[in-house]
CSV table of C-alpha atoms and ligand atoms in Angstrom, one decimal:
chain,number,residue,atom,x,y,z
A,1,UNK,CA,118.8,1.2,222.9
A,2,UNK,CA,120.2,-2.3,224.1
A,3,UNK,CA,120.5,-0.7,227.5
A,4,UNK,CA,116.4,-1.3,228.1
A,5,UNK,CA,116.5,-4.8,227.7
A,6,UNK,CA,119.5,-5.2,230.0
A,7,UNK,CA,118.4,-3.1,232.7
A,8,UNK,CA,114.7,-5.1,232.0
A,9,UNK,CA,116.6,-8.8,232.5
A,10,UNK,CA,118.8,-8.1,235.5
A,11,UNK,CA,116.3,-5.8,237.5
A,12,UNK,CA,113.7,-8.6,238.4
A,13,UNK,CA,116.3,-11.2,238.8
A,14,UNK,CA,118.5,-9.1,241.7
A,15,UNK,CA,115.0,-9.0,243.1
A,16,UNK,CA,114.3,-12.5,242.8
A,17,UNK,CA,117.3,-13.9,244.5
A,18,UNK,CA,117.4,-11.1,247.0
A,19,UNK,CA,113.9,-12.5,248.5
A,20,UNK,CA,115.2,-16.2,248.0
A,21,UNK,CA,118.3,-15.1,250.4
A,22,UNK,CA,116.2,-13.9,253.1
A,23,UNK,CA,113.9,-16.7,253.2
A,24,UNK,CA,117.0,-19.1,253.4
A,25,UNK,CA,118.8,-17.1,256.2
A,26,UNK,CA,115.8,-17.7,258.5
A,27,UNK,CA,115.0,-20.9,257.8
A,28,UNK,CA,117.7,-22.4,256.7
A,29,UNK,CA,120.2,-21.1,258.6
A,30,UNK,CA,122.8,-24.5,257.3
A,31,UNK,CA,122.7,-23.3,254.2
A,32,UNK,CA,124.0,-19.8,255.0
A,33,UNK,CA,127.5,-19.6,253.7
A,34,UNK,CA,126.1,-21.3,250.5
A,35,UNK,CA,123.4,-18.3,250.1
A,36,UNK,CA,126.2,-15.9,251.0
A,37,UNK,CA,127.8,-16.9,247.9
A,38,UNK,CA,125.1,-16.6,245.9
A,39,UNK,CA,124.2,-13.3,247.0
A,40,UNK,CA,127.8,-11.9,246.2
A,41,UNK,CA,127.0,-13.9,242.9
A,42,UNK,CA,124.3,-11.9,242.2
A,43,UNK,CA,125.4,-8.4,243.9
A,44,UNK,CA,128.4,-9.1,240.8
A,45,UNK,CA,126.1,-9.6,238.4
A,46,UNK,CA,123.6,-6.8,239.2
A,47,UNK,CA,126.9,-4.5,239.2
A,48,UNK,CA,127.8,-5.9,236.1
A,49,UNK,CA,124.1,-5.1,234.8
A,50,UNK,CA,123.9,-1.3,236.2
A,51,UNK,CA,127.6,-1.2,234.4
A,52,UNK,CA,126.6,-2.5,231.2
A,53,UNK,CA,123.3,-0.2,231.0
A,54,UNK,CA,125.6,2.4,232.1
A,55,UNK,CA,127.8,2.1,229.3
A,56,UNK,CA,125.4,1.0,226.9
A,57,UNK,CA,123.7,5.0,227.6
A,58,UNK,CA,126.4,6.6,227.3
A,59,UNK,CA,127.0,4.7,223.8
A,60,UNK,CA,123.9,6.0,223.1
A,61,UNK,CA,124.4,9.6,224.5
A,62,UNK,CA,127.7,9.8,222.8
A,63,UNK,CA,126.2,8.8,219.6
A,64,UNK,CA,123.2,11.2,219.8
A,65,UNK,CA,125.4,13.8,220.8
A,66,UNK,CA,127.4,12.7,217.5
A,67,UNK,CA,124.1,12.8,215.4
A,68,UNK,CA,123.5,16.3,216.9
A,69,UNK,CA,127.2,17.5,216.3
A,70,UNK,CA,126.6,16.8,213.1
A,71,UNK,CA,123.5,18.0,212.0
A,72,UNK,CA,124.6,21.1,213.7
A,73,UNK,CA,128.1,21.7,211.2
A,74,UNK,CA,125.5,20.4,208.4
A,75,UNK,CA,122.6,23.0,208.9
A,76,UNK,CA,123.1,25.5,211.5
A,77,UNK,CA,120.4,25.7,213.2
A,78,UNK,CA,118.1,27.6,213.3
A,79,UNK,CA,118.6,29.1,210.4
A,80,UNK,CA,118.1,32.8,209.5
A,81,UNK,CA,115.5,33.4,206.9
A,82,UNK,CA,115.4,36.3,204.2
A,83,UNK,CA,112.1,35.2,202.5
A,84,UNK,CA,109.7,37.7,201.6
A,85,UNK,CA,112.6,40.6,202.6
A,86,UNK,CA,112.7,42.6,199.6
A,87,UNK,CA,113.9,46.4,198.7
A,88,UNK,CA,111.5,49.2,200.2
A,89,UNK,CA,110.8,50.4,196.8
A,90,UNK,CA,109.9,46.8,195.8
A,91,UNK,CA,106.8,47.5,193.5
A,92,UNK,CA,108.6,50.1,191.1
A,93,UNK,CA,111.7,47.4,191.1
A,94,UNK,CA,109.5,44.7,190.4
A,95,UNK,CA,107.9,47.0,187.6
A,96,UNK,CA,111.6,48.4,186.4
A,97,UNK,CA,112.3,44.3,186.2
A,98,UNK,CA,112.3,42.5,182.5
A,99,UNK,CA,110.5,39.6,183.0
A,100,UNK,CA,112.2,36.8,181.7
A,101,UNK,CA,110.6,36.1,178.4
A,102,UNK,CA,108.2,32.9,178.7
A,103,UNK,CA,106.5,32.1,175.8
A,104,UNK,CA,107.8,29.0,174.0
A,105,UNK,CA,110.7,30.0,170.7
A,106,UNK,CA,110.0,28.2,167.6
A,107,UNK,CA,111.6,24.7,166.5
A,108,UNK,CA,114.7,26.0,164.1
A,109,UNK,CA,114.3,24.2,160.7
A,110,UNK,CA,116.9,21.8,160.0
A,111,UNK,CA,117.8,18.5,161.1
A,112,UNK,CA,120.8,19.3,163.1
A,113,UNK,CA,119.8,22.1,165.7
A,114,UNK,CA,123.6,23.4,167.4
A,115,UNK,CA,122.6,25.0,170.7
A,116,UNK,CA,125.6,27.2,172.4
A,117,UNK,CA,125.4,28.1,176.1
A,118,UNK,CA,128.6,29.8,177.5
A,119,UNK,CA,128.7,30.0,181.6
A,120,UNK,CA,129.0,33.1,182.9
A,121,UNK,CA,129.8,33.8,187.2
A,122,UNK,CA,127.1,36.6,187.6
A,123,UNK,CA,124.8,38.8,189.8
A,124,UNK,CA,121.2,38.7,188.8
A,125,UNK,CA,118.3,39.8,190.7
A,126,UNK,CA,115.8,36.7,192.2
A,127,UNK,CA,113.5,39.1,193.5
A,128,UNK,CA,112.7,42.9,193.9
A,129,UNK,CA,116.1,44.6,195.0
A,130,UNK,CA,117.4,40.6,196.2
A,131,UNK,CA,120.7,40.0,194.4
A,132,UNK,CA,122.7,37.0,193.8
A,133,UNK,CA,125.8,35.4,193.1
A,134,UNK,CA,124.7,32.8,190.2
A,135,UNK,CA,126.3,30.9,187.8
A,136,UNK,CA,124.2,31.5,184.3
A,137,UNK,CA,123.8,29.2,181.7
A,138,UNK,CA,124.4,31.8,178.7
A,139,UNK,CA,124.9,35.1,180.4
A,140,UNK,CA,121.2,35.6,181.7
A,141,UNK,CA,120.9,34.4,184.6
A,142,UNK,CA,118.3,31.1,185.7
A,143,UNK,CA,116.9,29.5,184.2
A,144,UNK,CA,119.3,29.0,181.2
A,145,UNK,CA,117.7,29.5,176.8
A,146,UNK,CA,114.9,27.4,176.1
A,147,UNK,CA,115.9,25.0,173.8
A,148,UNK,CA,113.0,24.0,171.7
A,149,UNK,CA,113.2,20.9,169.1
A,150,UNK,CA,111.0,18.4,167.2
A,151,UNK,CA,111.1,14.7,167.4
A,152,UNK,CA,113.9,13.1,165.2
A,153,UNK,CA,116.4,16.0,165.5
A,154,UNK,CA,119.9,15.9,166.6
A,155,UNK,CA,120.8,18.5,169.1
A,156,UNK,CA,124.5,19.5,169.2
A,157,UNK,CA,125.2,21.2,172.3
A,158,UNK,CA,128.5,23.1,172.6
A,159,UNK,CA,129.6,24.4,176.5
A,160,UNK,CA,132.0,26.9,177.0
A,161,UNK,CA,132.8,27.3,180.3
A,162,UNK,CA,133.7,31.0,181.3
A,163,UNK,CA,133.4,30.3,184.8
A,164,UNK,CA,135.7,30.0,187.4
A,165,UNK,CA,135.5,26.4,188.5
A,166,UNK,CA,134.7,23.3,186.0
A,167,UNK,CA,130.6,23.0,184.8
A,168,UNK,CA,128.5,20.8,182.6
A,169,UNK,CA,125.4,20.0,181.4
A,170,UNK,CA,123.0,17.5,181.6
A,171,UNK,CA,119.6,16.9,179.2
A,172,UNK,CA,117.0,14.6,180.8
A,173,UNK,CA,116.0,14.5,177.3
A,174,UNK,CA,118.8,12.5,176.2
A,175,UNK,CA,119.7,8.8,176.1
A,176,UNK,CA,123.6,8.9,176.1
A,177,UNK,CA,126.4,7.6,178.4
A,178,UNK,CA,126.6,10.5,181.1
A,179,UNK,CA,130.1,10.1,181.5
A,180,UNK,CA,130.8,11.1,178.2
A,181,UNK,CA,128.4,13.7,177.4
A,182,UNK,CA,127.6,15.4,180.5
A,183,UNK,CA,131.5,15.7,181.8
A,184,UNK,CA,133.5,18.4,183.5
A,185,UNK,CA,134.6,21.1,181.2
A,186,UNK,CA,137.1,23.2,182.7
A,187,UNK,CA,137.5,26.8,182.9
A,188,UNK,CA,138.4,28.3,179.5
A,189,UNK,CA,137.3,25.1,177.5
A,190,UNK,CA,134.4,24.3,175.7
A,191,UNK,CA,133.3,20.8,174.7
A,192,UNK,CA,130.5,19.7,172.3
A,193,UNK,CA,128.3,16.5,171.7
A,194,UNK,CA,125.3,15.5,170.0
A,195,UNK,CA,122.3,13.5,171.3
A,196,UNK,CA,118.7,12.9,169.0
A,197,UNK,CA,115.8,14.0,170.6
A,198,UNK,CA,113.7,10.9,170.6
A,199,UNK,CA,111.4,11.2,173.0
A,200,UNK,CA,109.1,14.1,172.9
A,201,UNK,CA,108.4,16.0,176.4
A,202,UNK,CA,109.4,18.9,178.4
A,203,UNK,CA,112.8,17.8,180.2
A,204,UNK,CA,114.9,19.8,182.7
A,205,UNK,CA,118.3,20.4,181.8
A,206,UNK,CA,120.9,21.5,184.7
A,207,UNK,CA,124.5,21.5,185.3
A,208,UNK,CA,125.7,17.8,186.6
A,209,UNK,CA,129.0,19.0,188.3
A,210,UNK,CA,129.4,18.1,191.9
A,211,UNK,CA,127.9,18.9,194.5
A,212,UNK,CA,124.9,19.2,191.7
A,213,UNK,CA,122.6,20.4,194.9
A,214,UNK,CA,124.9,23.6,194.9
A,215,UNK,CA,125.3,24.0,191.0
A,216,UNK,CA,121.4,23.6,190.6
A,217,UNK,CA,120.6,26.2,193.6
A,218,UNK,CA,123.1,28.5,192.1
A,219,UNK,CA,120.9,29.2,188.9
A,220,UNK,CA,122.7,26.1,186.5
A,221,UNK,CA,119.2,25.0,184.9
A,222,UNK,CA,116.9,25.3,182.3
A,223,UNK,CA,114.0,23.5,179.9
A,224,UNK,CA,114.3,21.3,176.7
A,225,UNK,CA,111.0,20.7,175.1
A,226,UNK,CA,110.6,18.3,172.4
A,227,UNK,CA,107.8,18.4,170.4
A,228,UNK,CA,106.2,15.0,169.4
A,229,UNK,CA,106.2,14.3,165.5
A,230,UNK,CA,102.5,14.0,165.6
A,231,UNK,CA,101.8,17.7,166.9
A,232,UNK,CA,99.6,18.2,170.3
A,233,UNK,CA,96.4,19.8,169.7
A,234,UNK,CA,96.8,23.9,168.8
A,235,UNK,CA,97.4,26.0,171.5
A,236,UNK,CA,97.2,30.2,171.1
A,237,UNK,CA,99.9,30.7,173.6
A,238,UNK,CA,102.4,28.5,174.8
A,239,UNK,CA,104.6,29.4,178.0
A,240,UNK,CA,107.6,27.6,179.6
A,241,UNK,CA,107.5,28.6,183.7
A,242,UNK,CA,110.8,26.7,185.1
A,243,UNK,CA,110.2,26.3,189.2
A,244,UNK,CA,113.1,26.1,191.6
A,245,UNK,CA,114.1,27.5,195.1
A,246,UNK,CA,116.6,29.9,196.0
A,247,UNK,CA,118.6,29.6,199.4
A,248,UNK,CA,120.5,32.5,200.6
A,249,UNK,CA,123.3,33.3,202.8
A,250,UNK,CA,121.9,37.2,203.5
A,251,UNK,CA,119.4,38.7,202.5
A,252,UNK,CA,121.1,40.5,199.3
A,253,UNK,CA,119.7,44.1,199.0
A,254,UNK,CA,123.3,45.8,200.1
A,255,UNK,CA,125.6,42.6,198.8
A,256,UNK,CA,124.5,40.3,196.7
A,257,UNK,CA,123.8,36.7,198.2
A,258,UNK,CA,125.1,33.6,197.8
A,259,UNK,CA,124.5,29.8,198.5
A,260,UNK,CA,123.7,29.1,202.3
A,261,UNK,CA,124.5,24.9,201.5
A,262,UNK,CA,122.9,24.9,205.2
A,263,UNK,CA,119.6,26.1,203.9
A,264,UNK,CA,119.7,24.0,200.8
A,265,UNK,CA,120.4,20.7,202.6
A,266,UNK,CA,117.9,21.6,205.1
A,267,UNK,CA,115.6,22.3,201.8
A,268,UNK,CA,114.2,25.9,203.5
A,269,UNK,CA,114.1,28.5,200.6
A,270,UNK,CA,114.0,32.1,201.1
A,271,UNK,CA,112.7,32.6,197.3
A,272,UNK,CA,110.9,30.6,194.5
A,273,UNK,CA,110.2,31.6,191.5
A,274,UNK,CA,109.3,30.5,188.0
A,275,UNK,CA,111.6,31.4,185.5
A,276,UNK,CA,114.4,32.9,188.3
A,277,UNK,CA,112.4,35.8,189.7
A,278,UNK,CA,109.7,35.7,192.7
A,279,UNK,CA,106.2,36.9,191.1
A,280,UNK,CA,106.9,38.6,188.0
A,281,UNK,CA,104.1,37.4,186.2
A,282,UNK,CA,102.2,38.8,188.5
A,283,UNK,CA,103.5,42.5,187.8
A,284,UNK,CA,104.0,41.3,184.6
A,285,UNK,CA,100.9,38.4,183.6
A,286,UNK,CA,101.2,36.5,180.9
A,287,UNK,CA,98.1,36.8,178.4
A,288,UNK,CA,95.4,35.5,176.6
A,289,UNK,CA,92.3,36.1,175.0
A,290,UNK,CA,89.2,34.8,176.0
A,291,UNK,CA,88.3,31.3,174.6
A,292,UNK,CA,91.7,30.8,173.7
A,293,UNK,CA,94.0,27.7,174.7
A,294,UNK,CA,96.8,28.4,176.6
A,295,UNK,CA,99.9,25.7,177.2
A,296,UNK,CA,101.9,25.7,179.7
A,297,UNK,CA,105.2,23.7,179.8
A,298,UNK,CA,106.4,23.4,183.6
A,299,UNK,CA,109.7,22.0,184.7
A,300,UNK,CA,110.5,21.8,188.4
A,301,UNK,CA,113.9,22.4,188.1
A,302,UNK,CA,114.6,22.1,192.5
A,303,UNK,CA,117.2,21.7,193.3
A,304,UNK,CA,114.8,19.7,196.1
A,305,UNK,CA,111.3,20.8,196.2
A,306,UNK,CA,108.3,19.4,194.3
A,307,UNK,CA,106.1,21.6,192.2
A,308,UNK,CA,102.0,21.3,192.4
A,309,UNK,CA,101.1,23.1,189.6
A,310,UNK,CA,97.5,24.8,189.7
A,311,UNK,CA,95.1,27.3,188.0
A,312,UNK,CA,93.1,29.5,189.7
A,313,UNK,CA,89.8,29.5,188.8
A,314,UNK,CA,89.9,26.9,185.6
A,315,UNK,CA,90.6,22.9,185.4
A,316,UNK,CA,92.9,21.7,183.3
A,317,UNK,CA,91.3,20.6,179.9
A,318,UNK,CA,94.6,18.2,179.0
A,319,UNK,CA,97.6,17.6,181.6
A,320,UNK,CA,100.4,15.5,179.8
A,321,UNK,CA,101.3,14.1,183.3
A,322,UNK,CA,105.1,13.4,183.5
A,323,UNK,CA,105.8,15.0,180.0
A,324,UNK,CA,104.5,11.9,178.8
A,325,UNK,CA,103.1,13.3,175.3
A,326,UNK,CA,101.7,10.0,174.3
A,327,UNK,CA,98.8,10.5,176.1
A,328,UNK,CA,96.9,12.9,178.5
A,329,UNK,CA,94.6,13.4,181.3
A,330,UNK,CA,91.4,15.6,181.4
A,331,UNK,CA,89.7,17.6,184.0
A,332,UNK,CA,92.5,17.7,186.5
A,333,UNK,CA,92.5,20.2,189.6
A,334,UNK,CA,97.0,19.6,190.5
A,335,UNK,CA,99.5,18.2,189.1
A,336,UNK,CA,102.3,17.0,190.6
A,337,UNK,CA,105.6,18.2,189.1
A,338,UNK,CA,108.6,16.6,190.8
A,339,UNK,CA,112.1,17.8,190.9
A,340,UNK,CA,113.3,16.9,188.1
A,341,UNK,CA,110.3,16.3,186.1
A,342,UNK,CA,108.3,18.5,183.5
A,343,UNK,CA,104.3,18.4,182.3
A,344,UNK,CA,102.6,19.7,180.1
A,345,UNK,CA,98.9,21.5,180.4
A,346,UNK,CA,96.3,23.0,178.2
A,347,UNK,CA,93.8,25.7,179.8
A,348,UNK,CA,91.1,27.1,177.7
A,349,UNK,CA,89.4,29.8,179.6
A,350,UNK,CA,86.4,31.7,178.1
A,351,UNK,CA,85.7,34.5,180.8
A,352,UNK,CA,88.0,37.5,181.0
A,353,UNK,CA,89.4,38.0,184.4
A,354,UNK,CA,93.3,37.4,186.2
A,355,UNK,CA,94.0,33.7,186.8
A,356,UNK,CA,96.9,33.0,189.0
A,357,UNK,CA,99.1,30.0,188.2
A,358,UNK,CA,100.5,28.4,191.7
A,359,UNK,CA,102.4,25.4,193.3
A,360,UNK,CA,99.8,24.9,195.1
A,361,UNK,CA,102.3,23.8,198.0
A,362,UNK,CA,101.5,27.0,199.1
A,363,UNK,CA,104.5,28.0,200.7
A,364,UNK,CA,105.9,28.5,197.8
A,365,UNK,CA,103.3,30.8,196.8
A,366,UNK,CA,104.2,32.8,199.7
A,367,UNK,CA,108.0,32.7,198.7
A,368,UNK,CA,107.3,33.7,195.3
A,369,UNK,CA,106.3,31.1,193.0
A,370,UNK,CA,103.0,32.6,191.5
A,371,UNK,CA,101.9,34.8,188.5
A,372,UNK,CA,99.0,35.3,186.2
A,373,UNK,CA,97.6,34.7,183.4
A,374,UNK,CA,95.2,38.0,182.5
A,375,UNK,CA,92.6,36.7,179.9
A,376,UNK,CA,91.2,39.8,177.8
A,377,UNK,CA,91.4,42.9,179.9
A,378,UNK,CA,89.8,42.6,183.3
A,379,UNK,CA,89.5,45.7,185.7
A,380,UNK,CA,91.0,45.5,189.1
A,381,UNK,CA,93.4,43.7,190.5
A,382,UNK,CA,94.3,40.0,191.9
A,383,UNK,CA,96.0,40.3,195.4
A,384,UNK,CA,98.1,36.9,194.7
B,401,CU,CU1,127.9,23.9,187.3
């Protein structure tokens, strides 16, 4: 860049005294081995200018081409996709599939809830006939249990680690030194600590082992919710949808997949899903009855992308924006869910019909992150 104002200061200048030198030469003829001097003054410095800007691009060139070398080894590009490229008998796999069980567990009695997740390396299925290497909190694949507690209980969380490189696990819901708590527990060991659940919310949990983008997009997350000790209004049904992305490095219907780190840094998903698998709650809706309050509890669990949650064809009655339970919003359209992050929000829906839940970034409706919520029992069918 420093080459413009170079080039922009000598150009004129050269000119300048170039003019000035003729001028002198015929009128001033006296003065002509003076002038000569100065024009081999000035030829030098207008060589020294073209050999400044001259180096100064190539600077430039050099480091552009460095920028591009790099972004090249980082990313590949362009990069392959697999999205939307599932099995040929994708509709009687995507009925065959167990949908992964949303609706919210209870809060065990107790004071002391112990929560034990061992990691398993294993192939689980993102989408119809899609496999993929993950690595599973408790041996079922992404997202991880739904751990469930109330306000003033202690959680103690015990980690084996039957993987094959070193995990952990981190709770947004927690307020405890991370270097502690959420360190690496190697293959074969298991470690245990104990945090109180203070703060009520809906909190992502996720495996904090570096590089965390590549332990997130490989299935290491899940959702805490903590109930506030004054309860939230009643809800009939309460569902937990956890939101990520899935980046692949083929498109896993022969082999299964694993991470392209290409794709994940350059944040372009083949698959999302809620709760691990593109649209099973669309072959397999959640439910409700007419004029009954449904909850959900969304986490965006990324790695990267953002998750704008929506309901077709209602308005939220409450959105606990952020998982903030302390207060709520009414009447909104989106909510925002960042990576990271977790709301909470209350739907009550009085006419039967199929009512897809979305990011509304709808991409990642087209990758797979919708499903319905059937209220009653409606005839036909929603295309989503
Ligand atoms: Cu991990």
């Amino acid at each position: 860049m420093s080459s413009y104002p170079a080039t922009e200061r000598y150009g004129p200048r050269d000119r300048g005294h170039g003019a000035l030198a003729g001028a002198a030469v015929l009128l001033l003829g006296l003065a002509l081995g003076a002038l000569v001097l100065v024009l081999v003054v000035v030829a030098q410095s207008a060589d020294e200018a073209r050999d400044d800007a001259a180096a100064a691009t190539e600077q430039v060139a050099a480091t552009g081409h460095d920028h591009a070398a790099a972004a090249t080894a980082n990313t590949s590009l362009p990069l392959t996709s697999f999205a939307g490229k599932g099995a040929e008998n994708a509709d009687a796999l995507a009925k065959a599939h167990a949908a992964y069980p949303a609706a919210l567990p209870r809060v065990p009695a107790g004071d002391l809830v112990k929560v034990n997740m061992t990691l398993k390396d294993m192939t689980v299925e993102i989408a119809p006939g899609v496999k993929y290497n993950t690595w599973a909190f408790d041996g079922h694949g992404a997202p991880g249990p739904i751990v469930h507690v109330r306000e003033g209980q202690t959680v103690e969380m015990t980690l084996k680690n039957g993987g094959a490189i070193p995990h952990s696990i981190d709770f947004h819901a927690a307020r405890i030194a991370p270097n502690v708590a959420f360190r690496d527990v190697a293959p074969g060991d298991s470690f245990t600590f104990r945090f109180k659940a203070n703060d009520p919310g809906v909190y992502m949990y996720h495996c904090g082992t570096k590089p965390v983008l590549a332990h997130i997009a490989n299935g290491m997350y899940g959702a805490i919710v903590v109930d506030p000790a004054k309860p939230l209004p009643k809800a009939d049904n309460e569902y937990v949808l956890v939101a990520s992305e899935w980046y692949l490095n083929s498109d896993g219907l022969d082999e299964p997949a694993s991470l392209s780190m290409d794709k994940a840094r350059a944040m372009a998903p083949d698959w999302t899903t809620f709760n691990g698998y593109a649209n099973q709650y669309v072959t397999h809706p959640l439910t409700a009855d007419p004029g009954e309050t449904t909850r959900f509890y969304v986490v965006a669990a990324g790695p990267t992308l953002d998750t704008d949650f929506h309901v077709v064809g209602t308005i939220f009655n409450r959105a606990w924006v952020n998982g903030d339970m302390t207060t709520f919003q009414r009447g909104v359209q989106t909510v925002a869910v960042p990576a990271g992050g977790g709301a909470v929000f209350d739907v009550k829906i009085d006419g039967e019909g199929l009512y897809p839940f979305v990011s509304h970034a709808f991409a990642h409706v087209d990758l797979g992150q919708v499903g319905l919520l059937k209220v009653g029992n409606p005839k036909g069918h929603m295309s989503h």
